[in-house]
Amino acid sequence: MNRLKNLPTLRIDAERVLSFTYRGKTCQGLEGDTVATALYANGVRVFGRSLKYHRPRGLYSLDGECSNTMMEVDGVPNVRAEATVLASGMTVKPQNIKGSPEFDLMGFMDGLSWAMPAGFYYRVFHKPARIWPAAIKQIRQAAGLGTLSPDFRMKGRFDEIYPAAEVCVIGGGPAGMAAALAAAEQGLRVILLESRPWLGGAFEYRTTADSSGTALFESARELARKVERTAGIRIFTHAPVVGVYTDGQVTAVQRGGADQSFDERYIEIRARSVVAATGCIERPLLFENNERPGIMQTECALRLARTWGILPGSEAVFSIGHDQGLEAAIDLCDLGLKVAVVADTREDGQDALLLDALAQRRIPFLKGWVAQKAHGSRQISSATLSSLNGHFNRELPCDLLVASAGLTPVTGPLTLAEAKLSYDSRTGFFLPNELPAWLYAAGRLLGLAHFEAIAASGRLAGLRAAQRCGAEAAAGIRDCESRLKELPGPVRGSKFVSAPRAGKKAFVCFDEDTTLKNVDQAMDMGFDVPELIKRFTSAGTGPGQGGIPGHNLPLYVNQSGSSPDSQPRPTLTRPPLVPTLMAAYAGAGHAMAKRTPLHELQKADGGRMETVGDWKRARRFSDDVRCRAEITNVRTNVGLLDASTLGKFRLFGPDALKALQRVYVSDMSRMHAGKAKYSAMCNDDGCLTDDGVIVQTGESEYYFTTSTGRAGVTSEWIRYHTRFDNWDFSLVNLTDAYGVINIAGPNARAVLSKVTPAAVDNEAFPYMGYREFDVGGVAVRALRLGFVGELSYELHVPSSWMAGVWGVLTEAGREFGIRNFGLEAQNALRLDKGHIIIGSESEQRTTLHDLGLGFLWHRHKPEARTVGDGALRHTEKQSGRLKLVGLKMEDASAQPPGDGSPIVDKRIRGYVCTARYSVALKEPVGMALVEEGLAAEGSRLAIYEDGCEGRLIYAKVAKKPFYDPEGERLRS
Amino acid sequence: MKGSSIVMERQSPVHLPGNPGKTKLRDHWPVVLEYADEGPGPWIVDLSHCHRWDIQGRDLAAEAAPGISLPDAPGAVTLPGKMLTGRTGQRQAFLWVFDDKAAAPAGECWTEVTEGTFCLALLGRNVFQITEKLTSLDLGDPKRNAPYLLLGPFSHVTGQMVVLSKDPRNAVVLVAGTRGFAHDMVHAVLAAGEEFGLRPAGESRFLEKFKSLPRPDVPEKTRSAARKTAASDKPKSSGRTRSKIRIGPK
């Protein structure tokens, strides 16, 4: 297609040709094209098919306000072709078609619209109930735009940025630019967000002169240059706002390119003041077949020509309701478009100069007329115009119908900010009448149309925003208010919504194929509020984020008289305001996981690393998911476990003991030098929240451990539960300061004694003892514990020395065949002993007593007001509670039941917490939480495994610990 | 250990790419003084080996060691000699020591946290363009005069950020956080800095900039408290044996 040349408004470079592929065919566009304009220049008119009826759809708005031009680009579905800059080598495909966009085999669905009335999703297919599973399968296959494989991996460079500013301006038109300049003059940092690739807004491409005789686009560009030169203003173009939240938080997603370090990046700003200068979009005109390819809005037609040099058609009919529509007809006529007629829904009020211009060009003009029907199957071939009273009509041939009901403000950011909007009958706009203190509105969205008035309102908003940030702007504000009074105010807008006898295919929502008839059906069924009608008909719930139905829906409903509100009310908007990739929200997407000091060594030793909470940990060290070799090695020899993730804390101060007494259920005053004390913390319900060991390391100083999962909240927990006591104690989180090596197994002592001069025999260092000595010359804290049920030492080593100490132990243990064991082996080993893991065998309903840990609770320290004390007293003998029991399978050769499997009879009576095959006992063992009635030793438990299809398996309640019940091995 | 093949050296949680040009073993830490090709900046420097201390107590001014002035207000930072102190709250502050010859502070209220944290310095130009990709905190707030401290998210995990210089061509920002996150944090910082040419530099680069920083005035209240502490008896010892744990080999 030949492009218009030498227009001062063009944003393409005719010398730089870009090749891309569409439906397997190589096409060409120009640098500066969007995917949509490049396709249009290549003669594409049908871009895809609609969701439900598979109706052909084409270019309509050029800002991606509907899903008409959502296409697959480079394998990514649902890309807004209108908002995507063309790049060389792109592969573009249409969506939702079987065959071709022009000849879609699913096009017959259009003839079945009678079978899909409003709300049919909710009303059909559920009676009889048996047809629903089959129906839902078919609906899911037929529904949706674009396809995505579950294996799909998003390619591209995504980033995130949190720029700081005092004032954030949304909208880069004259009002937004003036606001940014005003705020920056006050010395404030300003961020300006503009969704299009350049500043200028709705004036960027208009050649009409303003009151000074300067073409609007020149005034807009001059202002843009001034903004770009101003140091305190950071401009983000191609950055549509996606969210506005409380207290001035604004989010946007910016499109990058080959010359930038990102393809898309998430922008998050917390500004003290925000100016919304988002301007207007056009309100769609509703008539029969109003969405045919070849029908487009005024700005779309004009921008195609002025910005991209593409004449939108050859013979056009205009059906508009605002002066901009007249302006566009005149301009496009001058550029070579044959304009057959201009129909204006307004009976009067047009700009006289524009009417003269139409007359000079001999363009027929019809006042009080509107498009009633578009003809043509895949593309418009003619349009029927009608007088507003419906008495007169005319059909005219055309390949382009420029249709618009007028302007409507972009209020999405305002409603997200919880501004209150009300309908103004003069402008026909929803205007803000109550804004949050930090939000200011300006420009066309207030109904202004005069360039200088728009800029002045922007300046005023910018000064007010600056004043809120502490700037001395009172005088400037007064001047601005005076100036604004002298300029033209809000203009009379169009309230027109739909043509008379609009027909059954007048679409109010292009995304969801919702027609006016569907809206009528919903109202006939009793829905009288736009919010409910929206959801019942799904109008505005599609990927266009409500851009097309926008304000038409509430206006139409209000006109019907069905609504209980006397004035129309806009429907709610929710973020994101424009369709946004999940990858963009994820930003740079850096995984932030914690690593122990032994991470690389564990990996080098074959560790299969997994994310467990905040940490990367080795699950196992071989392909055997049961870890039999690791387990056997610990039971018979010696193994090493990286337990560095345990929480570790230093507690000190005159009232340190009081703090311990408050949070631990045991009597913490009974601690002995050189001995570790095991205890637990509960919440106010007496339920176990944490356990660990505590060692007294000074007169008022303690070192204690917590579970990995609670390490991050322990400080807050203790502070919270002592917040009214004004005690003098301090807490330092040393979780990452020490790594922990657990050396366990019958040969553990033999290995350890090789690397330390300290005495580590049973007499010198008994079970539950605490010592400090050197290993490999490094000072360590050592505890003798027995979580896995064998002779075991827990060495707390300063993190920077961990690799060295680990190396020393490994070297010393080589003669014994020392090897690593991981989390899974540890899990199975401790299960043999009936030792619990918080969150595996405990849950929010289980108290200390339920878990068999009631022995930890010291009931005679009421002065301590221990957390959970009251609940423990109350529930100690309470019946009807879940109890933790051991279980063994009736068939010792059976597989262990899956974790979480329900225990049943006529109803669920409990569940299996954890079950594994015990290498030592050569049979499966496990622990379960069961109702009290099943807790007695020997009770039979029927277990329902996922997928068992009713074939239960059986276990018996067995005494714990299963292995070494007397604890001889761990005390050896 | 005798006969052992294991090299007992401390390991930093931070591993920077690049070719260490000049290194030194200091207190068993292999410290990179200079990288082979540090370029024009901006730079990232690993300072994890520098000693860092936490101090907590009811009366920090009284507890502070001689010669160490603690700031009064949360968020404030002082730079006594080759050290840096910051106030995190009413009863908590920290001390970072960039002098390998400095004595450790004594007293129950002090806890060495070197092992539990990483510490990075970002120096040179474009530092704030890098940090604004990593944190929503306003590190370059024009209303604040450097040095100052901010606590909050850095690459989505909690960190301490100390801004020592806001000069856009010569900024100095220190970031400290939990040791376990060091690997992924460095990865995130390097990725954020890639478009600006961020490169590793050695300790010498940081010390050179640190020495040239203007020192903020120490409040009189803090100075007199420090003098009082110097003149008073040593912190009382407990009746029971205190932990003899020490860091490092014999």
Coordinates of C-alpha atoms in Angstrom, one line a residue, chain A residues 19-24 35 71-76 86-93:
Chain A
S19 CA 10.1 -7.5 7.3
F20 CA 7.7 -9.7 9.3
T21 CA 5.7 -12.8 8.7
Y22 CA 1.9 -13.0 8.7
R23 CA 0.2 -16.4 8.3
G24 CA 3.4 -17.7 6.8
V35 CA 1.9 -4.6 14.2
M71 CA -3.0 -11.7 17.9
E72 CA -0.3 -14.2 18.4
V73 CA 3.1 -12.6 18.1
D74 CA 6.3 -14.6 18.2
G75 CA 4.4 -17.5 19.9
V76 CA 2.8 -15.3 22.6
L86 CA 6.7 -3.7 14.9
A87 CA 10.1 -5.3 15.0
S88 CA 12.0 -7.0 12.2
G89 CA 11.4 -10.7 12.0
M90 CA 8.2 -10.9 14.0
T91 CA 5.9 -13.8 13.3
V92 CA 2.2 -12.8 13.6
K93 CA -0.8 -15.0 13.5

